[in-house]
C-alpha positions as a Markdown table, in Angstrom:
| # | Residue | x | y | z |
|---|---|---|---|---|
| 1 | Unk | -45.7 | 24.4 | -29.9 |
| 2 | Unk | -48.2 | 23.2 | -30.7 |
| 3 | Unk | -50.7 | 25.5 | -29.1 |
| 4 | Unk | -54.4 | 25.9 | -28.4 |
| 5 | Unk | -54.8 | 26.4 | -33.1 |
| 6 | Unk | -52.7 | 23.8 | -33.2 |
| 7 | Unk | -54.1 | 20.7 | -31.2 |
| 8 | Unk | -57.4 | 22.2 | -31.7 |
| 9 | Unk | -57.4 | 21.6 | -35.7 |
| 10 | Unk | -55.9 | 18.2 | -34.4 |
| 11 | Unk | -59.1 | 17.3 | -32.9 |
| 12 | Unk | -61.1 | 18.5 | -35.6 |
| 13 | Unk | -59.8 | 16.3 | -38.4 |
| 14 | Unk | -59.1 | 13.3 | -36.0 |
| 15 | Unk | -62.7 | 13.6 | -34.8 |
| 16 | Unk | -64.3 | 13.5 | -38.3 |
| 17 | Unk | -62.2 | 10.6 | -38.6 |
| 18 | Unk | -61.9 | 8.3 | -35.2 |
| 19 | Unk | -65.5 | 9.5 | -33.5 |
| 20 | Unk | -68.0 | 6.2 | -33.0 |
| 21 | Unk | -65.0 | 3.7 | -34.1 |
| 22 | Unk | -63.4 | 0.9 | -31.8 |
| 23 | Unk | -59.9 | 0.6 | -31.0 |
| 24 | Unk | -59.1 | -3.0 | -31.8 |
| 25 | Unk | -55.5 | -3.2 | -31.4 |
| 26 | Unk | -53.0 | -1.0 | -29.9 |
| 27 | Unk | -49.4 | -1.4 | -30.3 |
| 28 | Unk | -46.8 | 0.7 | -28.8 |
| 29 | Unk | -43.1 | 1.0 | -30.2 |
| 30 | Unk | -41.6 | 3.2 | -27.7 |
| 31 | Unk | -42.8 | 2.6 | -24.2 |
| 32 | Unk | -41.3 | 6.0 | -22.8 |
| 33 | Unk | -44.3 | 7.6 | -24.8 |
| 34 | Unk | -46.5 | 5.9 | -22.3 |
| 35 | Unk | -46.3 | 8.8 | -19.6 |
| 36 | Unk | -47.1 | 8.0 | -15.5 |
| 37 | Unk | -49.1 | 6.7 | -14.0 |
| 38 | Unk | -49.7 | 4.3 | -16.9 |
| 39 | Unk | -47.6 | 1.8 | -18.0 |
| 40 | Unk | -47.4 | 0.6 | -21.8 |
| 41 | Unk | -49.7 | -2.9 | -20.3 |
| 42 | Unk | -51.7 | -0.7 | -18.7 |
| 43 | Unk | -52.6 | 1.1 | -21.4 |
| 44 | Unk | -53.3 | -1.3 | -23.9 |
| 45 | Unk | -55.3 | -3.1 | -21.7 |
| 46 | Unk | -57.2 | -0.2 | -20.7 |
| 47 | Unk | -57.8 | 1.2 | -24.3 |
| 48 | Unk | -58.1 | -2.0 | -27.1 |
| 49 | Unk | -61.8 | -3.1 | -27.2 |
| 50 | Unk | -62.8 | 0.3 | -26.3 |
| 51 | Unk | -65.8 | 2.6 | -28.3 |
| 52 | Unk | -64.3 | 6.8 | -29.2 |
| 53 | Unk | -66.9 | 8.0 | -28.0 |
| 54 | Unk | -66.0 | 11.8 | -28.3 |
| 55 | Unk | -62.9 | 14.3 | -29.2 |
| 56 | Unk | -61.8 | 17.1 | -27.2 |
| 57 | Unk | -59.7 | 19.6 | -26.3 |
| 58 | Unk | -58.4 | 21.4 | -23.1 |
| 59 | Unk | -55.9 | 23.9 | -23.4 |
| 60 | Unk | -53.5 | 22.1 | -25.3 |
| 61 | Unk | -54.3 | 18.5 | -24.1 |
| 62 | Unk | -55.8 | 16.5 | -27.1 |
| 63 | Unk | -59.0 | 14.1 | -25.2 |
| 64 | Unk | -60.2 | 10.9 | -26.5 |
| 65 | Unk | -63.3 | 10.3 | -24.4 |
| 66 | Unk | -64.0 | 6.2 | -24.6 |
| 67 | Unk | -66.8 | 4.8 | -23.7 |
| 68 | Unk | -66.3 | 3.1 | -20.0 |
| 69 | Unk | -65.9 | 6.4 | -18.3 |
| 70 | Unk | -62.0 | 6.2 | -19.3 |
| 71 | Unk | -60.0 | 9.7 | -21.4 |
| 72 | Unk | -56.6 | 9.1 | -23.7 |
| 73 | Unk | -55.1 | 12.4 | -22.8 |
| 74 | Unk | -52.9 | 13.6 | -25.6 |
| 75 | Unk | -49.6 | 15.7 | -25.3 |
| 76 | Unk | -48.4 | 16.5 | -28.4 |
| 77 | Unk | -45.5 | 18.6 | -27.2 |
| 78 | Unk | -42.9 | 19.6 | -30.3 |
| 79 | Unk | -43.2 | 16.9 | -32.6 |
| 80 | Unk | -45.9 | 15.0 | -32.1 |
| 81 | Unk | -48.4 | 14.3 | -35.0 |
| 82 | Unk | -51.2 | 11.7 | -36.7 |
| 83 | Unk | -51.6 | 10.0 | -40.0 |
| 84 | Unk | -54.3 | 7.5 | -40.3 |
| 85 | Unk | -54.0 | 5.0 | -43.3 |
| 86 | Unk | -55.6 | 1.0 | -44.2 |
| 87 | Unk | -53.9 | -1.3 | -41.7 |
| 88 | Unk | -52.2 | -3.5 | -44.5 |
| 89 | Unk | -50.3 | -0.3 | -45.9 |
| 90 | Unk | -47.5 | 1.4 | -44.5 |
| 91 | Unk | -47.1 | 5.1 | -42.5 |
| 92 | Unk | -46.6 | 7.9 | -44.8 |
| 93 | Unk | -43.1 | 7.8 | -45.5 |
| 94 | Unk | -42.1 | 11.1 | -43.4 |
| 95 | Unk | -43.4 | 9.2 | -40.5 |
| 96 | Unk | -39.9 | 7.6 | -39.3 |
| 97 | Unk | -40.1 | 7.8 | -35.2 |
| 98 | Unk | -43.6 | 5.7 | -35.1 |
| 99 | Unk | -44.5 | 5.1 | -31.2 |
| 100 | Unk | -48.2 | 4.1 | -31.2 |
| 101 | Unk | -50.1 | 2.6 | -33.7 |
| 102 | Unk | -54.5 | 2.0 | -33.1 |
| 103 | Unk | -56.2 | -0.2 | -35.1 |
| 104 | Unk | -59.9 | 0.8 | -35.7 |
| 105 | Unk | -62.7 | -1.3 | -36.5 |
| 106 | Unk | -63.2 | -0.3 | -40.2 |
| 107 | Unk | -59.6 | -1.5 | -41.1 |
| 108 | Unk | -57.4 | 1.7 | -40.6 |
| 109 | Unk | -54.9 | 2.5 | -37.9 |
| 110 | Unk | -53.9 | 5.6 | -36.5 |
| 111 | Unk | -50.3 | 6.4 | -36.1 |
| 112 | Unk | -48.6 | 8.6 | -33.8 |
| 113 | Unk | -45.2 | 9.9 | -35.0 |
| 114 | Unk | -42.7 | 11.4 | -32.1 |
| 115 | Unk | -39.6 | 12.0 | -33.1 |
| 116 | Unk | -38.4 | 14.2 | -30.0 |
| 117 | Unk | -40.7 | 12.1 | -27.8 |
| 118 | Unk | -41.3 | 14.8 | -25.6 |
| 119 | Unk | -44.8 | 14.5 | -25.7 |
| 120 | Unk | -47.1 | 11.3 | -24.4 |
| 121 | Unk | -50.2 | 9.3 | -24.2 |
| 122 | Unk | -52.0 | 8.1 | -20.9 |
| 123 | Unk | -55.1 | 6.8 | -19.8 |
| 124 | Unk | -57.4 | 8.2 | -17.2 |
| 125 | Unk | -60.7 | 7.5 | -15.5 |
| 126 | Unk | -63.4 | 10.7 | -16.0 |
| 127 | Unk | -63.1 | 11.5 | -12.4 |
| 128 | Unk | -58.9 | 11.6 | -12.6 |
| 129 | Unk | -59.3 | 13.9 | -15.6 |
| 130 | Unk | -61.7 | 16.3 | -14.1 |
| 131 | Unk | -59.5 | 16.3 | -11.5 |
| 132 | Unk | -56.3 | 17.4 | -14.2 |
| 133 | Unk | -58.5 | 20.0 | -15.8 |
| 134 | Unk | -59.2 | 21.9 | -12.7 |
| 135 | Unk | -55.7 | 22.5 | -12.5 |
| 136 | Unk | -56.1 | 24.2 | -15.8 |
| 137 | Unk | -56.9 | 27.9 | -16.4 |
| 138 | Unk | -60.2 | 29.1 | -18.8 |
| 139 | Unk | -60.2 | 28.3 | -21.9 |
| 140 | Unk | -59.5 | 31.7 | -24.0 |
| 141 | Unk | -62.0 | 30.9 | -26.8 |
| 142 | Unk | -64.8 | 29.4 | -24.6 |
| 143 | Unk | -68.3 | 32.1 | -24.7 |
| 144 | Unk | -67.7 | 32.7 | -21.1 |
| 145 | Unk | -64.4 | 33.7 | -21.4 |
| 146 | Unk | -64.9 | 38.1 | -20.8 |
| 147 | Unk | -62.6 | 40.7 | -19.9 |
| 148 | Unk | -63.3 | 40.1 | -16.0 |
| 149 | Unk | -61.7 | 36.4 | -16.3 |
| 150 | Unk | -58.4 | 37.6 | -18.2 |
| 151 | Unk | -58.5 | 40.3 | -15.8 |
| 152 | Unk | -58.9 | 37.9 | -13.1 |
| 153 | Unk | -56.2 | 36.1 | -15.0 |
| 154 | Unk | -53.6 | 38.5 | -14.7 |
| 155 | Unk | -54.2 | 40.3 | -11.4 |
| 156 | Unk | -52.3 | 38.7 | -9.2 |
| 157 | Unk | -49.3 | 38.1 | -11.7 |
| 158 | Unk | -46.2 | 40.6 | -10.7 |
| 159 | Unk | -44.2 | 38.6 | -13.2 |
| 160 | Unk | -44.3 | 40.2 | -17.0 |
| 161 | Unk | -47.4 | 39.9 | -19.0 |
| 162 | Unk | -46.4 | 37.6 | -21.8 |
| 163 | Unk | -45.2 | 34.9 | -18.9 |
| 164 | Unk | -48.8 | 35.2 | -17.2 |
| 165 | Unk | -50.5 | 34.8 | -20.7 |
| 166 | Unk | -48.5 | 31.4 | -21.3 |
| 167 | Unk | -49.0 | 30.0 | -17.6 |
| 168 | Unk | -51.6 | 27.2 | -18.2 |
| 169 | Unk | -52.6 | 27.5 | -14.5 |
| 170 | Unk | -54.1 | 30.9 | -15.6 |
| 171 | Unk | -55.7 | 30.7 | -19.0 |
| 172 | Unk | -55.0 | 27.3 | -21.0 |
| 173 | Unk | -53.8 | 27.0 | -24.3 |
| 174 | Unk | -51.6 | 30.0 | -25.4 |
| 175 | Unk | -48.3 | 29.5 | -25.6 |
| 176 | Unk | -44.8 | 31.8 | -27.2 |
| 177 | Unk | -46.6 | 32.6 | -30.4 |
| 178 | Unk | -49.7 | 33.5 | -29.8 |
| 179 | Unk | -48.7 | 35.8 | -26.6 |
| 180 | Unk | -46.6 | 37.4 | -28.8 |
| 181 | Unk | -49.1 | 37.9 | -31.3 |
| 182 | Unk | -51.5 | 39.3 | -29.0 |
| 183 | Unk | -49.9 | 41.4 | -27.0 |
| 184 | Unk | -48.6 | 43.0 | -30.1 |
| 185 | Unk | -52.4 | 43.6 | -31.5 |
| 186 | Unk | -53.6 | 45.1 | -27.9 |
| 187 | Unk | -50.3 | 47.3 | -28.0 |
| 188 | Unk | -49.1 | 46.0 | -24.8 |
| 189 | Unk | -45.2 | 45.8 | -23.9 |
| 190 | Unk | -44.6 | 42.2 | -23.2 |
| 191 | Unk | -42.5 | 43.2 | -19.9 |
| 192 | Unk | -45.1 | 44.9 | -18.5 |
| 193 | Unk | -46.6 | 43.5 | -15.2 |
| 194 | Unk | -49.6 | 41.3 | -15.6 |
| 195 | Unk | -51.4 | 43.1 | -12.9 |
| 196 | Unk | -50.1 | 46.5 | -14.4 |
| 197 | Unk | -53.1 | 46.7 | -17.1 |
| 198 | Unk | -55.8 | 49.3 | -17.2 |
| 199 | Unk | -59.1 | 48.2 | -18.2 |
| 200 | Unk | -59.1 | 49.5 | -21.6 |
| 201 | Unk | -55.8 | 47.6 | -22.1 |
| 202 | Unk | -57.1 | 44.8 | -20.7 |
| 203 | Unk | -60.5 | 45.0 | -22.9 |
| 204 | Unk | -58.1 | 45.2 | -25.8 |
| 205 | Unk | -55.6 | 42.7 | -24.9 |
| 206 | Unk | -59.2 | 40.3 | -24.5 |
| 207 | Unk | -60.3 | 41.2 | -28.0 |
| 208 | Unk | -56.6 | 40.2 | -29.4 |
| 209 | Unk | -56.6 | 37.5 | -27.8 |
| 210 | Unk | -59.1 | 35.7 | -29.0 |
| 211 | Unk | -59.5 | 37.3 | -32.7 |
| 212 | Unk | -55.7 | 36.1 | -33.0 |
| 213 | Unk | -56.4 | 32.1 | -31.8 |
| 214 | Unk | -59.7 | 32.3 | -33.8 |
| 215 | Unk | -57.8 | 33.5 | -37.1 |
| 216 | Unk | -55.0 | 30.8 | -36.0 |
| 217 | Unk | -58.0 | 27.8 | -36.0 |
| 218 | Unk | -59.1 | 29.0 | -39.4 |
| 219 | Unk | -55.5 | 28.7 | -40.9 |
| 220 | Unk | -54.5 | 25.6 | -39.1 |
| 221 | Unk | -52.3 | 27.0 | -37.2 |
| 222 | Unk | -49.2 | 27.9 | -37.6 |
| 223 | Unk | -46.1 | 25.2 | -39.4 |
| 224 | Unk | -42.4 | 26.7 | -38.8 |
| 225 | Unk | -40.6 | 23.1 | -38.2 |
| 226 | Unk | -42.3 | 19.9 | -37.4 |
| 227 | Unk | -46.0 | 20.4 | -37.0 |
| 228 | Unk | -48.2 | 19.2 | -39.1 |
| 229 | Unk | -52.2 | 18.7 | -39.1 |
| 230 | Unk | -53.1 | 15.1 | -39.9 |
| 231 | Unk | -51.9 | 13.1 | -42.5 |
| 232 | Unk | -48.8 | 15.9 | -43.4 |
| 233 | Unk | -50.7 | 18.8 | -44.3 |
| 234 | Unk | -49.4 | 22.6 | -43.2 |
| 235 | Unk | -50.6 | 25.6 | -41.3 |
| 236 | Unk | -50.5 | 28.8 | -43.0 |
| 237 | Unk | -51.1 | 31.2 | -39.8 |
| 238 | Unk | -47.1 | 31.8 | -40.2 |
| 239 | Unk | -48.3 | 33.6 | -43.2 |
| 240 | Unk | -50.2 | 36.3 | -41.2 |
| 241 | Unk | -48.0 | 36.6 | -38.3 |
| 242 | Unk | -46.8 | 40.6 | -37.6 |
| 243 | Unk | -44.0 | 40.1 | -34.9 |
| 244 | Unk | -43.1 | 36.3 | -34.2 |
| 245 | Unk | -40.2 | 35.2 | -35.7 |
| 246 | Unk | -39.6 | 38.7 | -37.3 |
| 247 | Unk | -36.3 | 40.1 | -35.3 |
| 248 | Unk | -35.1 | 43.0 | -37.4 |
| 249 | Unk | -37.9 | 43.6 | -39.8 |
| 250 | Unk | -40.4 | 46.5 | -40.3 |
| 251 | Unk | -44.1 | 46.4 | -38.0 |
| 252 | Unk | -46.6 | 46.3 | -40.0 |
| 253 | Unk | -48.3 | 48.7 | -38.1 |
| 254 | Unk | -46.1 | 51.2 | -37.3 |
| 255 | Unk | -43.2 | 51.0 | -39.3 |
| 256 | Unk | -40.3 | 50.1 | -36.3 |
| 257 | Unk | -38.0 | 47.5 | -36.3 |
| 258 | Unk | -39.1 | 44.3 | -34.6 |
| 259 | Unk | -37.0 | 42.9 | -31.8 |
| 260 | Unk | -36.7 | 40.1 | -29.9 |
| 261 | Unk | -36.2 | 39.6 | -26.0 |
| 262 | Unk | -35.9 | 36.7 | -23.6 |
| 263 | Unk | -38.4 | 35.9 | -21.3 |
| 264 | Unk | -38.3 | 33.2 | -19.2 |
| 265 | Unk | -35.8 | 31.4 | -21.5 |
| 266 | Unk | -38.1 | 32.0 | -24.6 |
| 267 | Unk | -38.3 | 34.4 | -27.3 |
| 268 | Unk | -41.0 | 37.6 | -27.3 |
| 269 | Unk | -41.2 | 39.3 | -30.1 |
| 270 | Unk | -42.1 | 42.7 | -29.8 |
| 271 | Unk | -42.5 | 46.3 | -31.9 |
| 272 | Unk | -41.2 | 49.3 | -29.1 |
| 273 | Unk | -42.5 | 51.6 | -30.8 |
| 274 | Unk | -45.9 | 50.9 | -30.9 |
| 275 | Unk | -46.2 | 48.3 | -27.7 |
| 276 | Unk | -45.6 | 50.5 | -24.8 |
């Protein structure tokens, strides 16, 4: 958390926000959020003075292209979140583990709240981030992005389905929730083996997939502790979800009882008697 819905409704508000403005003045308050190779001089350096030229996302990296040929790649992680607000008024008052402010050029800064710190900001030249993104898996959502590629995905995966579906080195962006979620639309036991699936599961399992992220987008995303999209306000996915989260209670679809496993040292959430 937060996943692909989540950083990608991120990047939508910041971008309406942040896209053509310079970054003026950067000041960083906790230098650990300043991740390798960069160090909190380096980055500064690299990033005041400098045009957003673009916002994007990759799997669940948040990408502020600037002009010069240099990214700010984004993790967000558990708790990391945006406010922007005029530069001679405060953070919003929830905002109590502040680790970078960025002064734009029309007078407001954006803040970065952290209060886990797990996440991080660094600096990379076009070439090093092509280079990060190959690592990366397709992107679920992308129009490319058919049956063959999850099947392709998953074929070599002995390992349970739900742990293939969250490896970023296989398809970027989906995380605990949103496996869960889909697997539990396609009707697909999440202990299955990734290279076990037919290809009418996997057709189905594709179709999930991406109606659940797309429905995710349209909510933003999904708020159980500290996410927020920018400036405090909520998701409301958690609303709409069937099995995450929902140990002991009745599927929707079938009427079972909802259990949860460990995989991997998460939670799955899963109905038995309708994902087999």
């Amino acid at each position: 958390m937060p996943e692909l819905p989540e950083v990608e409704t991120v990047r939508r508000e910041l971008a309406a926000e942040v896209e053509g403005r310079t970054i003026v003045a950067v000041r960083i308050h906790k230098s650990d959020i300043v991740l390798p190779p960069n160090s909190p001089t380096l980055f500064r350096r690299r990033v005041r003075g400098r045009r957003v030229e673009s916002l994007a996302r990759r799997g669940k990296y948040l990408l502020l292209h600037l002009d010069g040929d240099d990214v700010i790649q984004v993790q967000l992680r558990m708790s990391g979140r945006f406010a922007l607000g005029l530069r001679q008024r405060p953070a919003p008052a929830e905002f109590g583990h502040i680790a970078v402010e960025l002064d734009l050029d029309d007078g407001r800064t954006v803040f970065y709240d952290d209060v886990r710190r797990l996440g991080g900001f660094r600096v990379l030249s076009e070439a090093e981030w092509r280079a990060e993104s190959r690592r990366l898996g397709p992107e679920p959502l992308s129009p490319g992005f058919r049956t063959v590629d999850l099947e392709a995905a998953l074929s070599s995966s002995k390992g349970p389905v739900k742990n293939a579906l969250m490896d970023q080195r296989r398809i970027a962006g989906v995380g605990n929730i949103y496996a869960s979620e889909a697997l539990h639309a396609a009707r697909i036991d999440p202990r299955r083996a990734g290279r076990s699936l037919d290809r009418g599961e996997l057709r189905r399992l594709h179709r999930s997939l991406r109606r659940v992220l797309r429905g995710a987008i349209r909510d933003a995303g999904t708020t159980f502790r500290s996410y927020r999209t920018v400036n405090g306000r909520s998701g409301s996915f958690q609303e709409k979800l069937r099995v995450y989260g929902r140990e002991g209670r009745h599927c929707p679809r079938c009427g079972g009882t909802v259990e949860r496993l460990v995989q991997a040292g998460r939670s799955t959430f899963h109905c038995p008697g309708c994902q087999r």
